[in-house]
Short mmCIF file of C-alpha atoms and ligand atoms in Angstrom, two decimals:
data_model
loop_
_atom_site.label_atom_id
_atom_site.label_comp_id
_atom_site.label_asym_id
_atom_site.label_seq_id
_atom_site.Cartn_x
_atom_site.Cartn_y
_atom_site.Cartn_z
CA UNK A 1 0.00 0.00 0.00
CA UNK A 2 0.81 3.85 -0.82
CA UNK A 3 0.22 6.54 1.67
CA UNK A 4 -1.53 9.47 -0.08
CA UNK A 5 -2.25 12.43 2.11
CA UNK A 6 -4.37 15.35 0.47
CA UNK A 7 -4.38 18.41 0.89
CA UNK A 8 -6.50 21.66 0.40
CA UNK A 9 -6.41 24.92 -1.05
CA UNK A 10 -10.25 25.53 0.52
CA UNK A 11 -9.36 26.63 4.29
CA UNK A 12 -12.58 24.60 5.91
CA UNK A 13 -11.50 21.50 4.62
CA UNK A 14 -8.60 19.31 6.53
CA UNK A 15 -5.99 16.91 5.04
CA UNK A 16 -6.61 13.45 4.67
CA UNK A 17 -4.23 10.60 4.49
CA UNK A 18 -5.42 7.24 2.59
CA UNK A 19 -3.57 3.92 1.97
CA UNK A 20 -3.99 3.04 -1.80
CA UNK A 21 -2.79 0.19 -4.07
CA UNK A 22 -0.70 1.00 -7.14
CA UNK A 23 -2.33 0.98 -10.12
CA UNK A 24 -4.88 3.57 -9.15
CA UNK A 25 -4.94 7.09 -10.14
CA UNK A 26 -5.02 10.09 -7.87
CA UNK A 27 -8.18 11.52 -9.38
CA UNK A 28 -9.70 7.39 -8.66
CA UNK A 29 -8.69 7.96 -5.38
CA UNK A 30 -9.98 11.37 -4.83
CA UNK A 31 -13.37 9.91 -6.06
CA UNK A 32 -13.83 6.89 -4.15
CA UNK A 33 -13.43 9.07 -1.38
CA UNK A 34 -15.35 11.94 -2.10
CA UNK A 35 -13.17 14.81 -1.93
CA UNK A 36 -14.66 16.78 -4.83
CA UNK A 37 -12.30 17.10 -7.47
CA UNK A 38 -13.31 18.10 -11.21
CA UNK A 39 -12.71 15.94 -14.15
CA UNK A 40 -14.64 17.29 -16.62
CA UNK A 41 -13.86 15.19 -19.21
CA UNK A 42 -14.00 11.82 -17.40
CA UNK A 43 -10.32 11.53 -16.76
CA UNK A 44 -9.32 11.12 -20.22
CA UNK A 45 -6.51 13.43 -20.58
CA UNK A 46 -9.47 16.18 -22.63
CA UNK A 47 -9.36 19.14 -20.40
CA UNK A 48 -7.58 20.44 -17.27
CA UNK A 49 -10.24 20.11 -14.48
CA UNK A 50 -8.61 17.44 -12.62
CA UNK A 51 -5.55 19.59 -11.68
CA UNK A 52 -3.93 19.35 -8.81
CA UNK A 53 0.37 19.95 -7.37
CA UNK A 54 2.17 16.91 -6.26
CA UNK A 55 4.05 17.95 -3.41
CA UNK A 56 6.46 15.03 -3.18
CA UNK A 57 6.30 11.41 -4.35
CA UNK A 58 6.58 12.50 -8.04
CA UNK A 59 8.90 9.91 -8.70
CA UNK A 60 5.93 7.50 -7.50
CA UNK A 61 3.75 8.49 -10.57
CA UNK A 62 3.43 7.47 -13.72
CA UNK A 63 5.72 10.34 -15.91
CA UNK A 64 4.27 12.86 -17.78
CA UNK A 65 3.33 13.31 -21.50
CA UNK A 66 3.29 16.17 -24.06
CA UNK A 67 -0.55 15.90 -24.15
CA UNK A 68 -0.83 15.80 -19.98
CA UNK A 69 1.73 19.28 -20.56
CA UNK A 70 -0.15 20.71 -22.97
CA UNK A 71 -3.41 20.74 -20.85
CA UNK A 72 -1.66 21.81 -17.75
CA UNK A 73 -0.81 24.97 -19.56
CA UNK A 74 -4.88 25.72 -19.70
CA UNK A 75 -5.25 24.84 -16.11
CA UNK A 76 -5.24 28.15 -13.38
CA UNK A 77 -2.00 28.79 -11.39
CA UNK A 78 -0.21 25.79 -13.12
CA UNK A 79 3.13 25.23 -11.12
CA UNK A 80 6.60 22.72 -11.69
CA UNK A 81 4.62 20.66 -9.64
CA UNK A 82 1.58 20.92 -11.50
CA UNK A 83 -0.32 17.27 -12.50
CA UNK A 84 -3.55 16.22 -13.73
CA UNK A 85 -4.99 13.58 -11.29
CA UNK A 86 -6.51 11.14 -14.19
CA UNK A 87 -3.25 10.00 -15.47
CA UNK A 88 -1.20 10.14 -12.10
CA UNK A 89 -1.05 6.15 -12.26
CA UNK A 90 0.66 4.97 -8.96
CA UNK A 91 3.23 2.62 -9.91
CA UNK A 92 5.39 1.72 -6.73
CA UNK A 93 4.41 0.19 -3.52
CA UNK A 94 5.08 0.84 0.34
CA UNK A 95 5.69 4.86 -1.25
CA UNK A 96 4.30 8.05 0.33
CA UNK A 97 2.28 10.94 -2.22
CA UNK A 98 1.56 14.39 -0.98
CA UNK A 99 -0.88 16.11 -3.40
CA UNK A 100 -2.91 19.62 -2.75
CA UNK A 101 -6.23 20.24 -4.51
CA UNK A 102 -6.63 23.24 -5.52
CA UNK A 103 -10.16 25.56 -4.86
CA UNK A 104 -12.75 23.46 -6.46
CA UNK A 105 -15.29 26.37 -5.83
CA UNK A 106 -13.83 28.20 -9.31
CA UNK A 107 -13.67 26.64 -12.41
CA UNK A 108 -10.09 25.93 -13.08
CA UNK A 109 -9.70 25.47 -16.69
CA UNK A 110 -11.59 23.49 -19.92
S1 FES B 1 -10.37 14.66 -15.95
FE1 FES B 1 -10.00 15.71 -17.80
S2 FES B 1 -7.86 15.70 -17.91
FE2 FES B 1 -8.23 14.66 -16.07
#
């Protein structure tokens, strides 16, 4: 098992830490346990609403890819650090992943 601790952007909202399986992707993981994050287009790499900044564990993650850049560029306040959740594809075990959601209450891109 991973350990994935979320974080939030939205000051009411605490962070979280989960235990997750490789072979999952952050934005799977965010939905299974409800902690509101967009994906507009269904998590197909179409649009930029599943942003979010991967404070460490990058290494843990599957890399990124021209198309996964290209998007990021659309997405508000895109950092180094910037990912989109649906293709952040865990692919190590026993590893530790600290991500921060941004505000969900704006849109943050198309
Ligand atoms: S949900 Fe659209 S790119 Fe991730």
């Amino acid at each position: 098992m991973n350990t994935i601790t979320f974080n939030f952007e939205e000051k009411n909202k605490q962070p979280i830490t989960l235990n997750c399986p490789k072979g999952e992707t952050i934005l799977e993981i965010a939905l299974q346990h409800d902690l509101g994050l967009h994906h507009n287009c269904g998590g197909v790499c179409a649009c930029s609403t599943c942003h979010v900044y991967i404070n460490s564990g990058m290494e843990v993650l599957e890399e990124i890819t021209d198309k996964e850049e290209d998007f990021i560029d659309r997405a508000k306040s895109p950092k180094l650090n910037s990912r989109l959740a649906c293709q952040c594809l865990l692919l190590s075990e026993n590893k530790s992943v600290s991500v921060t959601i941004p505000d969900q209450s704006v849109l943050l891109g198309d």
